PDB file of N, CA and C in Angstrom:
ATOM      1  N   MET Q   1      16.008 -32.231   1.507  1.00  0.00           N
ATOM      2  CA  MET Q   1      15.452 -30.947   1.138  1.00  0.00           C
ATOM      3  C   MET Q   1      15.041 -30.141   2.368  1.00  0.00           C
ATOM      4  N   ALA Q   2      14.965 -30.768   3.540  1.00  0.00           N
ATOM      5  CA  ALA Q   2      14.557 -30.051   4.751  1.00  0.00           C
ATOM      6  C   ALA Q   2      15.495 -28.904   5.065  1.00  0.00           C
ATOM      7  N   ILE Q   3      16.788 -29.104   4.896  1.00  0.00           N
ATOM      8  CA  ILE Q   3      17.746 -28.029   5.170  1.00  0.00           C
ATOM      9  C   ILE Q   3      17.526 -26.882   4.191  1.00  0.00           C
ATOM     10  N   ALA Q   4      17.304 -27.202   2.929  1.00  0.00           N
ATOM     11  CA  ALA Q   4      17.026 -26.167   1.937  1.00  0.00           C
ATOM     12  C   ALA Q   4      15.767 -25.398   2.305  1.00  0.00           C
ATOM     13  N   ALA Q   5      14.758 -26.112   2.802  1.00  0.00           N
ATOM     14  CA  ALA Q   5      13.506 -25.460   3.190  1.00  0.00           C
ATOM     15  C   ALA Q   5      13.736 -24.499   4.343  1.00  0.00           C
ATOM     16  N   GLU Q   6      14.570 -24.904   5.303  1.00  0.00           N
ATOM     17  CA  GLU Q   6      14.852 -24.049   6.446  1.00  0.00           C
ATOM     18  C   GLU Q   6      15.540 -22.763   6.018  1.00  0.00           C
ATOM     19  N   ARG Q   7      16.371 -22.849   5.026  1.00  0.00           N
ATOM     20  CA  ARG Q   7      17.117 -21.682   4.560  1.00  0.00           C
ATOM     21  C   ARG Q   7      16.370 -20.891   3.501  1.00  0.00           C
ATOM     22  N   GLY Q   8      15.197 -21.349   3.103  1.00  0.00           N
ATOM     23  CA  GLY Q   8      14.427 -20.662   2.081  1.00  0.00           C
ATOM     24  C   GLY Q   8      14.899 -20.942   0.670  1.00  0.00           C
ATOM     25  N   GLN Q   9      15.834 -21.870   0.494  1.00  0.00           N
ATOM     26  CA  GLN Q   9      16.359 -22.175  -0.836  1.00  0.00           C
ATOM     27  C   GLN Q   9      15.319 -22.853  -1.715  1.00  0.00           C
ATOM     28  N   TRP Q  10      14.310 -23.414  -1.133  1.00  0.00           N
ATOM     29  CA  TRP Q  10      13.261 -24.061  -1.919  1.00  0.00           C
ATOM     30  C   TRP Q  10      12.619 -23.071  -2.864  1.00  0.00           C
ATOM     31  N   GLN Q  11      12.570 -21.809  -2.485  1.00  0.00           N
ATOM     32  CA  GLN Q  11      11.925 -20.802  -3.321  1.00  0.00           C
ATOM     33  C   GLN Q  11      12.621 -20.657  -4.673  1.00  0.00           C
ATOM     34  N   GLU Q  12      13.910 -20.864  -4.706  1.00  0.00           N
ATOM     35  CA  GLU Q  12      14.649 -20.773  -5.956  1.00  0.00           C
ATOM     36  C   GLU Q  12      14.288 -21.904  -6.908  1.00  0.00           C
ATOM     37  N   LEU Q  13      13.732 -22.980  -6.391  1.00  0.00           N
ATOM     38  CA  LEU Q  13      13.370 -24.141  -7.197  1.00  0.00           C
ATOM     39  C   LEU Q  13      11.877 -24.200  -7.514  1.00  0.00           C
ATOM     40  N   SER Q  14      11.120 -23.208  -7.054  1.00  0.00           N
ATOM     41  CA  SER Q  14       9.664 -23.256  -7.186  1.00  0.00           C
ATOM     42  C   SER Q  14       9.198 -23.060  -8.626  1.00  0.00           C
ATOM     43  N   ALA Q  15       8.141 -23.763  -8.968  1.00  0.00           N
ATOM     44  CA  ALA Q  15       7.541 -23.670 -10.305  1.00  0.00           C
ATOM     45  C   ALA Q  15       6.881 -22.312 -10.525  1.00  0.00           C
ATOM     46  N   CYS Q  16       6.511 -21.642  -9.457  1.00  0.00           N
ATOM     47  CA  CYS Q  16       5.811 -20.364  -9.572  1.00  0.00           C
ATOM     48  C   CYS Q  16       6.760 -19.175  -9.683  1.00  0.00           C
ATOM     49  N   ARG Q  17       8.026 -19.429  -9.573  1.00  0.00           N
ATOM     50  CA  ARG Q  17       9.022 -18.353  -9.527  1.00  0.00           C
ATOM     51  C   ARG Q  17       8.868 -17.338 -10.664  1.00  0.00           C
ATOM     52  N   ALA Q  18       8.550 -17.794 -11.849  1.00  0.00           N
ATOM     53  CA  ALA Q  18       8.436 -16.890 -12.999  1.00  0.00           C
ATOM     54  C   ALA Q  18       6.984 -16.475 -13.277  1.00  0.00           C
ATOM     55  N   SER Q  19       6.079 -16.850 -12.390  1.00  0.00           N
ATOM     56  CA  SER Q  19       4.654 -16.542 -12.584  1.00  0.00           C
ATOM     57  C   SER Q  19       4.294 -15.203 -11.960  1.00  0.00           C
ATOM     58  N   ASP Q  20       3.169 -14.683 -12.383  1.00  0.00           N
ATOM     59  CA  ASP Q  20       2.639 -13.445 -11.822  1.00  0.00           C
ATOM     60  C   ASP Q  20       2.205 -13.697 -10.383  1.00  0.00           C
ATOM     61  N   PRO Q  21       2.802 -13.011  -9.410  1.00  0.00           N
ATOM     62  CA  PRO Q  21       2.445 -13.232  -7.996  1.00  0.00           C
ATOM     63  C   PRO Q  21       0.965 -13.002  -7.699  1.00  0.00           C
ATOM     64  N   GLU Q  22       0.327 -12.117  -8.463  1.00  0.00           N
ATOM     65  CA  GLU Q  22      -1.087 -11.838  -8.222  1.00  0.00           C
ATOM     66  C   GLU Q  22      -1.957 -13.068  -8.439  1.00  0.00           C
ATOM     67  N   MET Q  23      -1.471 -13.998  -9.268  1.00  0.00           N
ATOM     68  CA  MET Q  23      -2.213 -15.234  -9.499  1.00  0.00           C
ATOM     69  C   MET Q  23      -2.289 -16.054  -8.210  1.00  0.00           C
ATOM     70  N   PHE Q  24      -1.267 -15.973  -7.397  1.00  0.00           N
ATOM     71  CA  PHE Q  24      -1.193 -16.755  -6.167  1.00  0.00           C
ATOM     72  C   PHE Q  24      -1.779 -16.008  -4.964  1.00  0.00           C
ATOM     73  N   PHE Q  25      -2.157 -14.759  -5.171  1.00  0.00           N
ATOM     74  CA  PHE Q  25      -2.782 -13.959  -4.122  1.00  0.00           C
ATOM     75  C   PHE Q  25      -4.033 -13.282  -4.677  1.00  0.00           C
ATOM     76  N   PRO Q  26      -5.010 -14.102  -5.118  1.00  0.00           N
ATOM     77  CA  PRO Q  26      -6.223 -13.535  -5.713  1.00  0.00           C
ATOM     78  C   PRO Q  26      -7.060 -12.795  -4.669  1.00  0.00           C
ATOM     79  N   VAL Q  27      -7.784 -11.811  -5.154  1.00  0.00           N
ATOM     80  CA  VAL Q  27      -8.686 -11.059  -4.284  1.00  0.00           C
ATOM     81  C   VAL Q  27     -10.066 -11.668  -4.437  1.00  0.00           C
ATOM     82  N   GLY Q  28     -10.538 -12.298  -3.378  1.00  0.00           N
ATOM     83  CA  GLY Q  28     -11.862 -12.899  -3.391  1.00  0.00           C
ATOM     84  C   GLY Q  28     -11.837 -14.369  -3.762  1.00  0.00           C
ATOM     85  N   THR Q  29     -13.037 -14.928  -3.883  1.00  0.00           N
ATOM     86  CA  THR Q  29     -13.172 -16.355  -4.203  1.00  0.00           C
ATOM     87  C   THR Q  29     -14.231 -16.588  -5.277  1.00  0.00           C
ATOM     88  N   THR Q  30     -14.462 -15.571  -6.101  1.00  0.00           N
ATOM     89  CA  THR Q  30     -15.422 -15.701  -7.195  1.00  0.00           C
ATOM     90  C   THR Q  30     -14.814 -15.119  -8.466  1.00  0.00           C
ATOM     91  N   GLY Q  31     -15.464 -15.386  -9.586  1.00  0.00           N
ATOM     92  CA  GLY Q  31     -15.061 -14.790 -10.854  1.00  0.00           C
ATOM     93  C   GLY Q  31     -13.620 -15.082 -11.233  1.00  0.00           C
ATOM     94  N   ASN Q  32     -12.880 -14.021 -11.569  1.00  0.00           N
ATOM     95  CA  ASN Q  32     -11.481 -14.154 -11.984  1.00  0.00           C
ATOM     96  C   ASN Q  32     -10.607 -14.770 -10.904  1.00  0.00           C
ATOM     97  N   ALA Q  33     -10.947 -14.540  -9.656  1.00  0.00           N
ATOM     98  CA  ALA Q  33     -10.164 -15.114  -8.558  1.00  0.00           C
ATOM     99  C   ALA Q  33     -10.186 -16.636  -8.625  1.00  0.00           C
ATOM    100  N   LEU Q  34     -11.336 -17.211  -8.965  1.00  0.00           N
ATOM    101  CA  LEU Q  34     -11.429 -18.671  -9.094  1.00  0.00           C
ATOM    102  C   LEU Q  34     -10.537 -19.179 -10.220  1.00  0.00           C
ATOM    103  N   ASP Q  35     -10.485 -18.437 -11.328  1.00  0.00           N
ATOM    104  CA  ASP Q  35      -9.604 -18.811 -12.437  1.00  0.00           C
ATOM    105  C   ASP Q  35      -8.143 -18.755 -11.996  1.00  0.00           C
ATOM    106  N   ASN Q  36      -7.784 -17.709 -11.259  1.00  0.00           N
ATOM    107  CA  ASN Q  36      -6.410 -17.585 -10.758  1.00  0.00           C
ATOM    108  C   ASN Q  36      -6.054 -18.733  -9.821  1.00  0.00           C
ATOM    109  N   ILE Q  37      -6.976 -19.071  -8.940  1.00  0.00           N
ATOM    110  CA  ILE Q  37      -6.731 -20.162  -7.996  1.00  0.00           C
ATOM    111  C   ILE Q  37      -6.527 -21.474  -8.750  1.00  0.00           C
ATOM    112  N   GLU Q  38      -7.368 -21.728  -9.729  1.00  0.00           N
ATOM    113  CA  GLU Q  38      -7.252 -22.956 -10.517  1.00  0.00           C
ATOM    114  C   GLU Q  38      -5.910 -23.011 -11.264  1.00  0.00           C
ATOM    115  N   THR Q  39      -5.526 -21.901 -11.865  1.00  0.00           N
ATOM    116  CA  THR Q  39      -4.255 -21.844 -12.592  1.00  0.00           C
ATOM    117  C   THR Q  39      -3.079 -22.004 -11.639  1.00  0.00           C
ATOM    118  N   ALA Q  40      -3.135 -21.339 -10.492  1.00  0.00           N
ATOM    119  CA  ALA Q  40      -2.064 -21.438  -9.508  1.00  0.00           C
ATOM    120  C   ALA Q  40      -1.926 -22.869  -8.994  1.00  0.00           C
ATOM    121  N   LYS Q  41      -3.039 -23.523  -8.727  1.00  0.00           N
ATOM    122  CA  LYS Q  41      -3.002 -24.911  -8.258  1.00  0.00           C
ATOM    123  C   LYS Q  41      -2.398 -25.831  -9.314  1.00  0.00           C
ATOM    124  N   ALA Q  42      -2.672 -25.557 -10.587  1.00  0.00           N
ATOM    125  CA  ALA Q  42      -2.085 -26.363 -11.668  1.00  0.00           C
ATOM    126  C   ALA Q  42      -0.569 -26.192 -11.693  1.00  0.00           C
ATOM    127  N   ILE Q  43      -0.100 -24.983 -11.455  1.00  0.00           N
ATOM    128  CA  ILE Q  43       1.339 -24.746 -11.395  1.00  0.00           C
ATOM    129  C   ILE Q  43       1.931 -25.472 -10.184  1.00  0.00           C
ATOM    130  N   CYS Q  44       1.276 -25.378  -9.050  1.00  0.00           N
ATOM    131  CA  CYS Q  44       1.746 -26.062  -7.840  1.00  0.00           C
ATOM    132  C   CYS Q  44       1.808 -27.575  -8.039  1.00  0.00           C
ATOM    133  N   ALA Q  45       0.881 -28.110  -8.811  1.00  0.00           N
ATOM    134  CA  ALA Q  45       0.838 -29.562  -9.042  1.00  0.00           C
ATOM    135  C   ALA Q  45       2.078 -30.050  -9.779  1.00  0.00           C
ATOM    136  N   THR Q  46       2.759 -29.160 -10.482  1.00  0.00           N
ATOM    137  CA  THR Q  46       3.976 -29.541 -11.214  1.00  0.00           C
ATOM    138  C   THR Q  46       5.242 -29.209 -10.441  1.00  0.00           C
ATOM    139  N   CYS Q  47       5.099 -28.624  -9.286  1.00  0.00           N
ATOM    140  CA  CYS Q  47       6.244 -28.083  -8.548  1.00  0.00           C
ATOM    141  C   CYS Q  47       6.962 -29.151  -7.722  1.00  0.00           C
ATOM    142  N   ALA Q  48       8.270 -29.170  -7.851  1.00  0.00           N
ATOM    143  CA  ALA Q  48       9.097 -30.132  -7.112  1.00  0.00           C
ATOM    144  C   ALA Q  48       9.215 -29.786  -5.633  1.00  0.00           C
ATOM    145  N   VAL Q  49       8.919 -28.543  -5.271  1.00  0.00           N
ATOM    146  CA  VAL Q  49       9.078 -28.123  -3.874  1.00  0.00           C
ATOM    147  C   VAL Q  49       7.751 -27.677  -3.250  1.00  0.00           C
ATOM    148  N   ALA Q  50       6.643 -28.190  -3.754  1.00  0.00           N
ATOM    149  CA  ALA Q  50       5.333 -27.823  -3.211  1.00  0.00           C
ATOM    150  C   ALA Q  50       5.215 -28.201  -1.732  1.00  0.00           C
ATOM    151  N   ASP Q  51       5.784 -29.338  -1.330  1.00  0.00           N
ATOM    152  CA  ASP Q  51       5.718 -29.746   0.078  1.00  0.00           C
ATOM    153  C   ASP Q  51       6.474 -28.767   0.965  1.00  0.00           C
ATOM    154  N   GLU Q  52       7.629 -28.313   0.507  1.00  0.00           N
ATOM    155  CA  GLU Q  52       8.415 -27.348   1.274  1.00  0.00           C
ATOM    156  C   GLU Q  52       7.686 -26.014   1.372  1.00  0.00           C
ATOM    157  N   CYS Q  53       7.024 -25.639   0.291  1.00  0.00           N
ATOM    158  CA  CYS Q  53       6.244 -24.409   0.266  1.00  0.00           C
ATOM    159  C   CYS Q  53       5.106 -24.477   1.287  1.00  0.00           C
ATOM    160  N   LEU Q  54       4.377 -25.573   1.280  1.00  0.00           N
ATOM    161  CA  LEU Q  54       3.287 -25.748   2.242  1.00  0.00           C
ATOM    162  C   LEU Q  54       3.820 -25.773   3.664  1.00  0.00           C
ATOM    163  N   ASP Q  55       4.907 -26.465   3.883  1.00  0.00           N
ATOM    164  CA  ASP Q  55       5.518 -26.530   5.206  1.00  0.00           C
ATOM    165  C   ASP Q  55       5.894 -25.129   5.697  1.00  0.00           C
ATOM    166  N   TYR Q  56       6.473 -24.334   4.821  1.00  0.00           N
ATOM    167  CA  TYR Q  56       6.824 -22.953   5.158  1.00  0.00           C
ATOM    168  C   TYR Q  56       5.567 -22.174   5.553  1.00  0.00           C
ATOM    169  N   ALA Q  57       4.523 -22.308   4.756  1.00  0.00           N
ATOM    170  CA  ALA Q  57       3.286 -21.581   5.027  1.00  0.00           C
ATOM    171  C   ALA Q  57       2.681 -21.978   6.367  1.00  0.00           C
ATOM    172  N   LEU Q  58       2.731 -23.268   6.694  1.00  0.00           N
ATOM    173  CA  LEU Q  58       2.191 -23.728   7.970  1.00  0.00           C
ATOM    174  C   LEU Q  58       3.039 -23.232   9.141  1.00  0.00           C
ATOM    175  N   HIS Q  59       4.353 -23.321   8.998  1.00  0.00           N
ATOM    176  CA  HIS Q  59       5.251 -22.875  10.068  1.00  0.00           C
ATOM    177  C   HIS Q  59       5.167 -21.371  10.325  1.00  0.00           C
ATOM    178  N   THR Q  60       4.974 -20.591   9.279  1.00  0.00           N
ATOM    179  CA  THR Q  60       4.974 -19.136   9.411  1.00  0.00           C
ATOM    180  C   THR Q  60       3.565 -18.543   9.417  1.00  0.00           C
ATOM    181  N   ASN Q  61       2.552 -19.420   9.427  1.00  0.00           N
ATOM    182  CA  ASN Q  61       1.147 -19.012   9.482  1.00  0.00           C
ATOM    183  C   ASN Q  61       0.788 -18.003   8.400  1.00  0.00           C
ATOM    184  N   GLN Q  62       1.124 -18.350   7.166  1.00  0.00           N
ATOM    185  CA  GLN Q  62       0.753 -17.506   6.023  1.00  0.00           C
ATOM    186  C   GLN Q  62      -0.762 -17.577   5.856  1.00  0.00           C
ATOM    187  N   GLU Q  63      -1.420 -16.471   6.036  1.00  0.00           N
ATOM    188  CA  GLU Q  63      -2.880 -16.457   5.985  1.00  0.00           C
ATOM    189  C   GLU Q  63      -3.410 -16.146   4.596  1.00  0.00           C
ATOM    190  N   ALA Q  64      -2.645 -15.442   3.790  1.00  0.00           N
ATOM    191  CA  ALA Q  64      -3.105 -15.033   2.469  1.00  0.00           C
ATOM    192  C   ALA Q  64      -2.408 -15.829   1.371  1.00  0.00           C
ATOM    193  N   GLY Q  65      -3.109 -16.002   0.284  1.00  0.00           N
ATOM    194  CA  GLY Q  65      -2.502 -16.595  -0.894  1.00  0.00           C
ATOM    195  C   GLY Q  65      -2.582 -18.096  -0.971  1.00  0.00           C
ATOM    196  N   LEU Q  66      -2.035 -18.590  -2.059  1.00  0.00           N
ATOM    197  CA  LEU Q  66      -1.992 -20.014  -2.327  1.00  0.00           C
ATOM    198  C   LEU Q  66      -0.560 -20.496  -2.096  1.00  0.00           C
ATOM    199  N   TRP Q  67      -0.400 -21.471  -1.235  1.00  0.00           N
ATOM    200  CA  TRP Q  67       0.921 -21.992  -0.877  1.00  0.00           C
ATOM    201  C   TRP Q  67       0.886 -23.509  -0.963  1.00  0.00           C
ATOM    202  N   GLY Q  68       1.848 -24.082  -1.648  1.00  0.00           N
ATOM    203  CA  GLY Q  68       1.942 -25.532  -1.737  1.00  0.00           C
ATOM    204  C   GLY Q  68       0.720 -26.202  -2.332  1.00  0.00           C
ATOM    205  N   GLY Q  69      -0.014 -25.474  -3.152  1.00  0.00           N
ATOM    206  CA  GLY Q  69      -1.200 -26.036  -3.790  1.00  0.00           C
ATOM    207  C   GLY Q  69      -2.473 -25.900  -2.984  1.00  0.00           C
ATOM    208  N   TYR Q  70      -2.415 -25.195  -1.869  1.00  0.00           N
ATOM    209  CA  TYR Q  70      -3.591 -25.045  -1.001  1.00  0.00           C
ATOM    210  C   TYR Q  70      -4.004 -23.584  -0.888  1.00  0.00           C
ATOM    211  N   ALA Q  71      -5.282 -23.333  -1.095  1.00  0.00           N
ATOM    212  CA  ALA Q  71      -5.844 -21.997  -0.941  1.00  0.00           C
ATOM    213  C   ALA Q  71      -5.996 -21.684   0.556  1.00  0.00           C
ATOM    214  N   GLU Q  72      -6.324 -20.449   0.834  1.00  0.00           N
ATOM    215  CA  GLU Q  72      -6.394 -19.973   2.221  1.00  0.00           C
ATOM    216  C   GLU Q  72      -7.300 -20.823   3.105  1.00  0.00           C
ATOM    217  N   ASP Q  73      -8.523 -21.090   2.652  1.00  0.00           N
ATOM    218  CA  ASP Q  73      -9.465 -21.843   3.478  1.00  0.00           C
ATOM    219  C   ASP Q  73      -8.997 -23.283   3.683  1.00  0.00           C
ATOM    220  N   GLU Q  74      -8.421 -23.881   2.650  1.00  0.00           N
ATOM    221  CA  GLU Q  74      -7.913 -25.253   2.767  1.00  0.00           C
ATOM    222  C   GLU Q  74      -6.731 -25.311   3.739  1.00  0.00           C
ATOM    223  N   ARG Q  75      -5.888 -24.296   3.655  1.00  0.00           N
ATOM    224  CA  ARG Q  75      -4.695 -24.265   4.518  1.00  0.00           C
ATOM    225  C   ARG Q  75      -5.059 -24.019   5.981  1.00  0.00           C
ATOM    226  N   ARG Q  76      -6.096 -23.259   6.223  1.00  0.00           N
ATOM    227  CA  ARG Q  76      -6.540 -23.032   7.610  1.00  0.00           C
ATOM    228  C   ARG Q  76      -6.920 -24.363   8.260  1.00  0.00           C
ATOM    229  N   ARG Q  77      -7.654 -25.189   7.518  1.00  0.00           N
ATOM    230  CA  ARG Q  77      -8.036 -26.505   8.052  1.00  0.00           C
ATOM    231  C   ARG Q  77      -6.800 -27.379   8.263  1.00  0.00           C
ATOM    232  N   LEU Q  78      -5.896 -27.363   7.303  1.00  0.00           N
ATOM    233  CA  LEU Q  78      -4.652 -28.135   7.445  1.00  0.00           C
ATOM    234  C   LEU Q  78      -3.848 -27.670   8.651  1.00  0.00           C
ATOM    235  N   ARG Q  79      -3.778 -26.358   8.843  1.00  0.00           N
ATOM    236  CA  ARG Q  79      -2.974 -25.815   9.942  1.00  0.00           C
ATOM    237  C   ARG Q  79      -3.535 -26.233  11.291  1.00  0.00           C
ATOM    238  N   LYS Q  80      -4.849 -26.267  11.414  1.00  0.00           N
ATOM    239  CA  LYS Q  80      -5.460 -26.708  12.675  1.00  0.00           C
ATOM    240  C   LYS Q  80      -5.044 -28.141  12.993  1.00  0.00           C
ATOM    241  N   ARG Q  81      -5.120 -29.012  11.999  1.00  0.00           N
ATOM    242  CA  ARG Q  81      -4.707 -30.408  12.207  1.00  0.00           C
ATOM    243  C   ARG Q  81      -3.211 -30.502  12.476  1.00  0.00           C
ATOM    244  N   TRP Q  82      -2.434 -29.720  11.726  1.00  0.00           N
ATOM    245  CA  TRP Q  82      -0.976 -29.704  11.881  1.00  0.00           C
ATOM    246  C   TRP Q  82      -0.591 -29.268  13.299  1.00  0.00           C
ATOM    247  N   LEU Q  83      -1.231 -28.219  13.802  1.00  0.00           N
ATOM    248  CA  LEU Q  83      -0.950 -27.746  15.165  1.00  0.00           C
ATOM    249  C   LEU Q  83      -1.349 -28.788  16.204  1.00  0.00           C
ATOM    250  N   ALA Q  84      -2.484 -29.434  16.009  1.00  0.00           N
ATOM    251  CA  ALA Q  84      -2.943 -30.467  16.943  1.00  0.00           C
ATOM    252  C   ALA Q  84      -1.939 -31.627  16.990  1.00  0.00           C
ATOM    253  N   GLU Q  85      -1.434 -32.024  15.828  1.00  0.00           N
ATOM    254  CA  GLU Q  85      -0.452 -33.110  15.778  1.00  0.00           C
ATOM    255  C   GLU Q  85       0.846 -32.704  16.469  1.00  0.00           C
ATOM    256  N   ARG Q  86       1.271 -31.474  16.281  1.00  0.00           N
ATOM    257  CA  ARG Q  86       2.496 -30.989  16.938  1.00  0.00           C
ATOM    258  C   ARG Q  86       2.327 -30.982  18.464  1.00  0.00           C
ATOM    259  N   ARG Q  87       1.150 -30.539  18.921  1.00  0.00           N
ATOM    260  CA  ARG Q  87       0.891 -30.513  20.365  1.00  0.00           C
ATOM    261  C   ARG Q  87       0.905 -31.934  20.933  1.00  0.00           C
ATOM    262  N   LYS Q  88       0.304 -32.851  20.186  1.00  0.00           N
ATOM    263  CA  LYS Q  88       0.237 -34.257  20.627  1.00  0.00           C
ATOM    264  C   LYS Q  88       1.640 -34.837  20.741  1.00  0.00           C
ATOM    265  N   ARG Q  89       2.495 -34.565  19.747  1.00  0.00           N
ATOM    266  CA  ARG Q  89       3.864 -35.084  19.772  1.00  0.00           C
ATOM    267  C   ARG Q  89       4.696 -34.460  20.893  1.00  0.00           C
ATOM    268  N   ALA Q  90       4.392 -33.204  21.235  1.00  0.00           N
ATOM    269  CA  ALA Q  90       5.151 -32.497  22.269  1.00  0.00           C
ATOM    270  C   ALA Q  90       4.796 -32.992  23.680  1.00  0.00           C
ATOM    271  N   SER Q  91       3.616 -33.562  23.822  1.00  0.00           N
ATOM    272  CA  SER Q  91       3.213 -33.998  25.180  1.00  0.00           C
ATOM    273  C   SER Q  91       3.553 -35.436  25.456  1.00  0.00           C
TER     274      SER Q  91
END
């Protein structure tokens, strides 16, 4: 699936493809936004390409939205660790 991820073909297989994009890009972290985040994460939990989605988000530094089942704040922490691991492997 790595080749498909590189070409963006994973998006065609995503569980969120037919969902409202606004659910995956909520405004804020309270009220309705929390409901959207919870619903989006439930959709991601069923997705066959959630790992590819997260990988894409980390590689392209997607700052907004929910990607691969991770909200913005969760992904920021993951990206820091991901970058540190990449630097370690490169040296």
